[in-house]
Amino acid sequence: MAGYQQIFDPVGGSLGWSALCAALPLVTLFVLLGGARWKAWKASLVSLAVALAVAVLAYSMPLGQAALATSEGAVFGLFPIVFIVLNALWIYKMTEITGWDAVLRRSFGSLSGDQRVQAVIIAFCFGALLEALAGFGTPVAVSSVMLMAVGLRPMKAAAVSLVANTAPVAFGAIAIPITTLGKITGQDPADLGAMVGRQTPLLALFVPLILVFMVDGRRGVRQTWPVALAGGLAFAGAQFVTANFISYEIADIVAAFAGALAVVATLRVWQPSDVLAARRTTPVVAGGSTATDASEAVLRRRRTGEGSALKAFAPYLIVVTLFALVTSGPVKTWLDAHSGWKFAWPGLHVTNAEGEPLSALTFNFNIFNAGGTVLLVAGLLTAVLYGVGVRRTAGSYADTVRQFRWTIVTVMAVLALAYVMNLSGQTVTLGLFLAQAGGAYALLSPVAGWLGVAVTGSDTSSNSLFGMLQVTAAEQTGISSYLLSAANTTGGVLGKMISPQNLAIAAAVVGLEGREGELFRKVVGWGIGMLAGVCLLVYLQSTPVLDWMVVHP
């Protein structure tokens, strides 16, 4: 099969016209999702078709190569991303069918009966811990159903979880986005982590305040700002200190615990004047249904919240313990050496403009140390702990797959779209077009990361797409390469909330499949507002005003 060499200005030799064509898949995606209110899986498939048309007709990519790029992206969407989220949701579903979700709800409620405070504890602090350990949509999935369990309406629970999943994303999944960025660009990942740690903490300061505003408007901010501010300050401070002086890989873990402890400590000495209590009294099950096959004892536990808080939280303690085990010491060393299989995607032959093969052509089937595998083991241990029989365990997994089926289609389509745009050269065209801004590019550099995550749903994928672009732009403009690379990561975290795959995940787990467009409209304003703030921060860091904040290796 004929190979393909990338070209970045295929339309009349003009980068501008080429960028206009390259933007068509993204414009189609956002218009269909946000304007026409299409379902995410339909919008993603149509946008994929547009990307294929642009690749073949405008970029002259052979149809066979474009099809193979589609297949690799779709499989990558299935593994590791869908594999992670399915297993995370399955664990939560088992807490539902056994009634332990009610005990967990009571445990969070014992800290505070106020929904605004619970939003900070669950979506921001607990969600950050899940992001640190698993990433790839897990915190959005779990936080959304937990917020519903404490009384938030489905749409609000999903929106709050999406917005909360911002500041932790850069250091998510044991900081894999930053580690990947270092490998791609040849920069020191520790220094990159330190630079990111001088940007994302400023987001963390404001996110809890935004969350309480989303739950209860101005009254919520006025009545609960001490808790929100305490959680944000502790999280931001811990993230900065850990990323700069300890280890960037555990920045989110430390920050999540610091934020939670600060909230709990604040509640010991201060309580909101009015409590926004939960209105829901019936049990919540992901997907919008209630359990009907539980025993009387389970139903009683669901209603009263009887049981050990430690046992209710045990599945997540198991997850934390297993991830700690597989990411450190001799276990990590052994797993890295026996992680699975790496192989060139069959038949796919794409080179860059210099004729060098692209790293994206290698598929890493790291089944043994994949986050989804860890969650699968955690799920099996949870089933044993809660006494769920083999039949009900398998049945709950099948129910999870059935509930998640259209989200699986969305995730695979979006990743296929990303691979087609990346391998054909469309994404690089867009980035090079932005880099023409010269010194003002610092103001726009976070936008590249934002676009990358908005399309792929992954800060890791965005860094893979645009990491070298940011370094090249730094060389052309004289701006610090560490600053622009970090800006790609930090800007990217704000694209997470509008990514079709994350919108689909959030909508699916709260039973609102088909309403992803409505969810998009609820969160897009917050994302763009915070992105503008990050753009201003990065620009000032490129000038003498805030140059003192930049890492200079």
Coordinates of C-alpha atoms in Angstrom, one line a residue, residues 13-412:
G13 CA 0.7 26.4 -1.1
S14 CA -1.1 28.7 1.3
L15 CA -0.9 28.0 5.0
G16 CA -4.0 30.2 5.6
W17 CA -6.2 28.4 3.1
S18 CA -4.9 25.1 4.3
A19 CA -5.7 26.0 7.9
L20 CA -9.2 27.0 6.9
C21 CA -9.7 23.5 5.4
A22 CA -8.1 21.8 8.4
A23 CA -10.5 23.6 10.7
L24 CA -13.6 22.2 8.9
P25 CA -13.8 19.0 11.0
L26 CA -13.6 20.9 14.3
V27 CA -16.1 23.5 13.1
T28 CA -18.5 20.8 12.0
L29 CA -18.1 19.0 15.4
F30 CA -18.8 22.1 17.5
V31 CA -21.7 23.4 15.3
L32 CA -23.5 20.1 15.2
L33 CA -23.0 19.6 19.0
G34 CA -23.6 23.0 20.3
G35 CA -25.7 24.6 17.6
A36 CA -27.7 21.9 15.9
R37 CA -27.9 20.0 19.2
W38 CA -27.1 16.6 17.6
K39 CA -26.2 13.6 19.8
A40 CA -22.5 13.4 20.4
W41 CA -22.1 10.0 18.6
K42 CA -23.8 11.4 15.5
A43 CA -21.8 14.6 15.5
S44 CA -18.6 12.8 16.0
L45 CA -19.2 10.4 13.1
V46 CA -20.1 13.2 10.7
S47 CA -17.0 15.2 11.8
L48 CA -14.9 12.1 11.2
A49 CA -16.3 11.9 7.7
V50 CA -15.4 15.5 7.1
A51 CA -11.9 14.9 8.4
L52 CA -11.5 12.0 6.1
A53 CA -12.7 14.1 3.1
V54 CA -10.2 16.9 4.0
A55 CA -7.4 14.4 4.4
V56 CA -8.1 12.7 1.0
L57 CA -9.2 15.6 -1.1
A58 CA -7.2 18.5 0.3
Y59 CA -4.1 16.8 1.7
S60 CA -3.9 14.0 -1.0
M61 CA -3.6 11.3 1.7
P62 CA -4.2 7.9 0.1
L63 CA -7.6 6.6 1.0
G64 CA -6.1 3.4 2.4
Q65 CA -3.8 5.3 4.7
A66 CA -6.6 7.5 5.9
A67 CA -8.7 4.4 6.7
L68 CA -5.9 2.8 8.6
A69 CA -5.4 6.0 10.6
T70 CA -9.1 5.9 11.4
S71 CA -8.8 2.3 12.6
E72 CA -5.8 3.0 14.9
G73 CA -7.5 5.9 16.5
A74 CA -10.7 4.0 17.0
V75 CA -8.8 1.1 18.7
F76 CA -6.9 3.6 20.9
G77 CA -10.3 5.0 21.9
L78 CA -11.3 1.5 22.9
F79 CA -8.1 0.8 24.7
P80 CA -7.1 2.3 27.0
I81 CA -9.8 5.0 27.3
V82 CA -13.1 3.0 27.1
F83 CA -11.4 0.2 29.1
I84 CA -10.7 2.6 31.9
V85 CA -14.0 4.3 32.1
L86 CA -16.1 1.0 31.8
N87 CA -14.3 -0.5 34.7
A88 CA -14.6 2.6 36.8
L89 CA -18.3 2.8 36.2
W90 CA -18.6 -0.9 36.9
I91 CA -17.1 -0.5 40.3
Y92 CA -19.6 2.2 41.2
K93 CA -22.4 0.1 39.8
M94 CA -21.5 -2.7 42.2
T95 CA -21.7 -0.3 45.1
E96 CA -25.2 0.5 43.9
I97 CA -26.6 -3.0 43.6
T98 CA -25.3 -3.8 47.1
G99 CA -26.5 -0.6 48.7
W100 CA -23.1 0.7 49.8
D101 CA -23.6 3.8 47.6
A102 CA -26.1 5.1 50.2
V103 CA -23.6 4.5 53.0
L104 CA -21.0 6.5 51.1
R105 CA -23.6 9.2 50.5
R106 CA -24.3 9.3 54.2
S107 CA -20.5 9.5 54.9
F108 CA -20.1 12.5 52.7
G109 CA -23.2 14.0 54.2
S110 CA -21.8 13.6 57.7
L111 CA -19.1 16.1 56.7
S112 CA -21.7 18.5 55.6
G113 CA -25.4 18.3 54.7
D114 CA -24.9 21.3 52.3
Q115 CA -24.9 20.4 48.6
R116 CA -22.6 23.3 47.8
V117 CA -19.9 22.0 50.2
Q118 CA -20.5 18.4 48.9
A119 CA -19.8 19.6 45.4
V120 CA -16.4 20.9 46.5
I121 CA -15.6 17.7 48.4
I122 CA -16.8 15.2 45.8
A123 CA -16.2 16.9 42.4
F124 CA -13.1 18.9 43.3
C125 CA -11.2 17.0 46.0
F126 CA -12.3 13.4 45.4
G127 CA -12.5 13.9 41.7
A128 CA -8.9 15.2 41.7
L129 CA -7.8 12.0 43.5
L130 CA -9.5 9.9 40.8
E131 CA -7.9 12.0 38.1
A132 CA -4.5 11.5 39.7
L133 CA -4.9 7.8 39.7
A134 CA -6.9 7.0 36.6
G135 CA -7.7 10.0 34.4
F136 CA -9.3 9.5 31.0
G137 CA -12.9 10.4 32.1
T138 CA -12.9 8.3 35.3
P139 CA -13.4 11.3 37.7
V140 CA -16.2 12.8 35.5
A141 CA -18.0 9.4 35.5
V142 CA -17.7 8.7 39.2
S143 CA -18.2 12.2 40.5
S144 CA -21.4 12.7 38.4
V145 CA -23.2 9.7 39.8
M146 CA -22.0 10.5 43.4
L147 CA -23.3 14.1 43.1
M148 CA -26.6 12.7 41.9
A149 CA -26.6 10.4 44.9
V150 CA -26.3 13.4 47.3
G151 CA -29.2 15.2 45.7
L152 CA -28.0 17.2 42.7
R153 CA -30.2 17.0 39.6
P154 CA -28.6 15.0 36.8
M155 CA -27.8 17.9 34.5
K156 CA -26.3 20.0 37.3
A157 CA -24.3 17.0 38.6
A158 CA -22.8 16.4 35.2
A159 CA -22.0 20.0 34.6
V160 CA -20.3 20.5 38.0
S161 CA -18.2 17.4 37.5
L162 CA -17.0 18.6 34.1
V163 CA -16.0 22.0 35.3
A164 CA -14.3 20.5 38.4
N165 CA -12.2 18.3 36.2
T166 CA -9.9 21.1 35.1
A167 CA -6.9 21.9 37.4
P168 CA -6.1 18.2 38.2
V169 CA -6.0 17.2 34.5
A170 CA -2.4 18.3 33.8
F171 CA -1.1 16.0 36.5
G172 CA -3.7 13.2 35.8
A173 CA -3.0 9.5 35.6
I174 CA 0.3 10.0 37.5
A175 CA 1.2 13.0 35.4
I176 CA 1.3 11.1 32.1
P177 CA 0.5 14.2 30.0
I178 CA 3.7 15.9 31.3
T179 CA 5.8 12.8 31.0
T180 CA 4.6 12.3 27.4
L181 CA 5.3 15.9 26.6
G182 CA 8.9 15.5 27.9
K183 CA 9.5 12.4 25.8
I184 CA 8.1 14.0 22.6
T185 CA 10.0 17.3 23.0
G186 CA 13.2 16.1 24.6
Q187 CA 12.6 18.4 27.5
D188 CA 13.1 17.5 31.2
P189 CA 9.7 16.4 32.4
A190 CA 10.5 17.5 36.0
D191 CA 11.1 21.1 34.7
L192 CA 8.0 20.9 32.6
G193 CA 6.0 19.7 35.7
A194 CA 7.4 22.6 37.7
M195 CA 6.4 25.1 35.0
V196 CA 2.9 23.6 34.8
G197 CA 2.8 23.8 38.6
R198 CA 3.2 27.6 38.3
Q199 CA 0.1 27.9 36.1
T200 CA -2.6 25.4 37.0
P201 CA -2.6 26.3 40.8
L202 CA -4.1 29.6 39.8
L203 CA -7.0 27.8 38.2
A204 CA -7.4 25.7 41.4
L205 CA -7.9 28.9 43.4
F206 CA -11.1 29.8 41.5
V207 CA -12.6 26.4 40.6
P208 CA -14.3 25.7 44.0
L209 CA -15.9 29.1 43.9
I210 CA -17.2 28.4 40.4
L211 CA -18.6 25.1 41.6
V212 CA -20.6 26.6 44.4
F213 CA -21.9 29.3 42.1
M214 CA -23.1 26.6 39.6
V215 CA -24.9 24.8 42.4
D216 CA -26.5 27.8 44.1
G217 CA -25.7 31.0 42.3
R218 CA -24.5 34.2 44.0
R219 CA -26.1 33.1 47.3
G220 CA -24.0 30.0 47.2
V221 CA -20.8 32.0 46.9
R222 CA -21.8 34.4 49.6
Q223 CA -22.7 31.7 52.1
T224 CA -20.0 29.1 51.4
W225 CA -17.0 31.1 50.2
P226 CA -14.8 30.3 53.2
V227 CA -15.0 26.6 52.5
A228 CA -14.5 27.0 48.8
L229 CA -11.5 29.4 49.3
A230 CA -9.9 27.1 51.9
G231 CA -10.2 24.1 49.6
G232 CA -8.9 26.0 46.6
L233 CA -5.9 27.6 48.5
A234 CA -4.8 24.3 50.0
F235 CA -5.1 22.4 46.7
A236 CA -3.2 25.1 44.8
G237 CA -0.5 25.4 47.4
A238 CA 0.0 21.7 47.6
Q239 CA 0.1 21.3 43.8
F240 CA 2.6 24.1 43.5
V241 CA 4.9 22.8 46.2
T242 CA 4.7 19.2 45.1
A243 CA 5.3 19.9 41.4
N244 CA 8.2 22.2 42.1
F245 CA 10.0 20.7 45.1
I246 CA 8.9 17.1 45.6
S247 CA 7.7 15.1 42.5
Y248 CA 5.4 16.3 39.7
E249 CA 4.0 12.8 39.4
I250 CA 2.2 12.9 42.7
A251 CA 1.2 16.5 42.6
D252 CA -2.6 15.8 42.3
I253 CA -2.6 13.1 45.0
V254 CA -1.0 15.4 47.5
A255 CA -3.2 18.3 46.4
A256 CA -6.4 16.3 46.6
F257 CA -5.8 15.2 50.2
A258 CA -4.7 18.8 51.1
G259 CA -7.8 20.3 49.7
A260 CA -10.1 17.8 51.4
L261 CA -8.4 18.2 54.8
A262 CA -8.6 22.0 54.5
V263 CA -12.4 21.8 53.8
V264 CA -12.9 19.4 56.8
A265 CA -10.8 21.6 59.0
T266 CA -12.7 24.7 58.0
L267 CA -16.0 22.9 58.7
R268 CA -14.8 22.2 62.2
V269 CA -14.8 25.8 63.1
W270 CA -17.3 27.3 60.6
Q271 CA -20.6 26.3 59.0
P272 CA -22.7 28.0 56.4
S273 CA -25.5 30.2 57.8
D274 CA -28.1 28.3 55.7
V275 CA -27.8 24.8 54.5
L276 CA -28.8 23.8 51.0
A277 CA -30.0 20.3 51.8
A278 CA -30.5 17.4 49.3
R279 CA -34.1 17.1 48.0
R280 CA -33.7 13.6 46.6
T281 CA -34.8 10.7 48.9
T282 CA -34.8 7.8 46.4
P283 CA -31.7 5.8 45.5
V284 CA -29.9 6.8 42.4
V285 CA -28.5 4.4 39.8
A286 CA -26.3 5.4 37.0
G287 CA -28.4 5.6 33.9
G288 CA -31.4 6.9 35.7
S289 CA -33.0 3.7 37.0
T290 CA -33.4 2.3 40.5
A291 CA -32.4 -1.2 41.7
T292 CA -35.3 -3.6 41.9
D293 CA -33.5 -6.9 42.6
A294 CA -31.8 -6.1 45.9
S295 CA -32.6 -7.9 49.1
E296 CA -34.7 -6.3 51.9
A297 CA -31.6 -5.8 53.9
V298 CA -29.9 -3.9 51.1
L299 CA -33.0 -1.8 50.5
R300 CA -33.0 -0.9 54.2
R301 CA -29.4 0.0 54.0
R302 CA -30.1 2.2 51.0
R303 CA -32.8 4.0 52.8
T304 CA -31.0 4.5 56.1
G305 CA -27.3 4.6 55.1
E306 CA -26.5 1.9 57.7
G307 CA -23.0 0.4 57.5
S308 CA -19.3 1.1 57.9
A309 CA -18.1 4.3 56.2
L310 CA -14.7 2.6 55.8
K311 CA -16.3 -0.4 54.0
A312 CA -18.3 2.0 51.8
F313 CA -15.2 3.8 50.8
A314 CA -13.2 0.6 50.5
P315 CA -13.4 0.3 46.6
Y316 CA -11.7 3.6 46.3
L317 CA -9.1 2.7 48.9
I318 CA -8.5 -0.5 46.9
V319 CA -8.0 1.7 43.7
V320 CA -5.6 4.0 45.5
T321 CA -3.6 1.1 47.0
L322 CA -3.4 -0.8 43.7
F323 CA -2.3 2.3 41.7
A324 CA 0.3 3.1 44.4
L325 CA 1.6 -0.5 44.1
V326 CA 1.9 -0.6 40.3
T327 CA 3.5 2.9 40.0
S328 CA 6.3 2.5 42.4
G329 CA 9.1 0.1 43.4
P330 CA 9.9 -3.3 42.0
V331 CA 6.3 -3.9 40.8
K332 CA 6.5 -0.9 38.5
T333 CA 9.9 -2.0 37.2
W334 CA 8.6 -5.5 36.4
L335 CA 5.4 -4.2 34.8
D336 CA 7.3 -1.7 32.7
A337 CA 9.5 -4.6 31.4
H338 CA 6.5 -6.9 30.8
S339 CA 3.7 -4.3 30.1
G340 CA 2.4 -5.9 27.0
W341 CA 3.1 -5.5 23.3
K342 CA 4.3 -2.6 21.1
F343 CA 3.9 -2.9 17.4
A344 CA 3.7 -0.8 14.2
W345 CA 0.1 -0.4 13.1
P346 CA -0.2 -2.9 10.1
G347 CA -0.1 -1.2 6.7
L348 CA 0.1 2.4 8.1
H349 CA 3.1 4.2 6.6
V350 CA 3.2 7.9 7.3
T351 CA 6.3 10.2 7.5
N352 CA 6.6 13.8 8.5
A353 CA 7.7 16.6 6.2
E354 CA 11.4 15.5 6.6
G355 CA 10.6 11.9 5.7
E356 CA 10.9 10.5 9.3
P357 CA 8.3 8.0 10.5
L358 CA 5.8 9.3 13.1
S359 CA 5.8 7.9 16.7
A360 CA 2.0 7.7 16.5
L361 CA 2.3 4.7 14.2
T362 CA 3.4 2.5 17.1
F363 CA 0.5 1.1 19.1
N364 CA 1.2 0.2 22.7
F365 CA -1.0 -2.6 24.0
N366 CA 0.2 -2.3 27.6
I367 CA -2.4 -4.5 29.1
F368 CA -0.6 -5.5 32.3
N369 CA 0.0 -2.0 33.6
A370 CA -2.9 -0.2 32.0
G371 CA -5.1 1.9 34.3
G372 CA -8.1 -0.1 33.1
T373 CA -6.5 -3.4 34.2
V374 CA -5.9 -2.0 37.6
L375 CA -9.5 -0.9 37.9
L376 CA -10.7 -4.3 36.6
V377 CA -8.7 -6.0 39.4
A378 CA -10.1 -3.4 41.9
G379 CA -13.6 -4.3 40.7
L380 CA -13.1 -8.0 41.2
L381 CA -11.8 -7.3 44.7
T382 CA -14.8 -5.1 45.4
A383 CA -17.1 -7.9 44.3
V384 CA -15.4 -10.3 46.7
L385 CA -15.5 -7.7 49.5
Y386 CA -19.2 -7.0 49.1
G387 CA -20.2 -10.6 48.5
V388 CA -21.4 -10.1 44.9
G389 CA -21.8 -13.5 43.2
V390 CA -20.2 -14.3 39.9
R391 CA -23.6 -14.0 38.1
R392 CA -24.4 -10.6 39.5
T393 CA -20.9 -9.4 38.9
A394 CA -21.0 -10.4 35.3
G395 CA -24.5 -9.0 34.9
S396 CA -23.5 -5.6 36.4
Y397 CA -20.7 -5.4 33.9
A398 CA -23.0 -6.3 31.0
D399 CA -25.4 -3.6 32.2
T400 CA -22.5 -1.1 32.3
V401 CA -21.6 -1.9 28.7
R402 CA -25.2 -1.6 27.5
Q403 CA -25.7 1.7 29.2
F404 CA -22.4 3.0 27.8
R405 CA -22.8 1.8 24.3
W406 CA -23.3 5.1 22.5
T407 CA -20.6 6.7 24.5
I408 CA -18.3 4.0 23.3
V409 CA -19.2 4.9 19.7
T410 CA -18.5 8.6 20.5
V411 CA -15.1 8.0 22.1
M412 CA -13.9 5.7 19.3

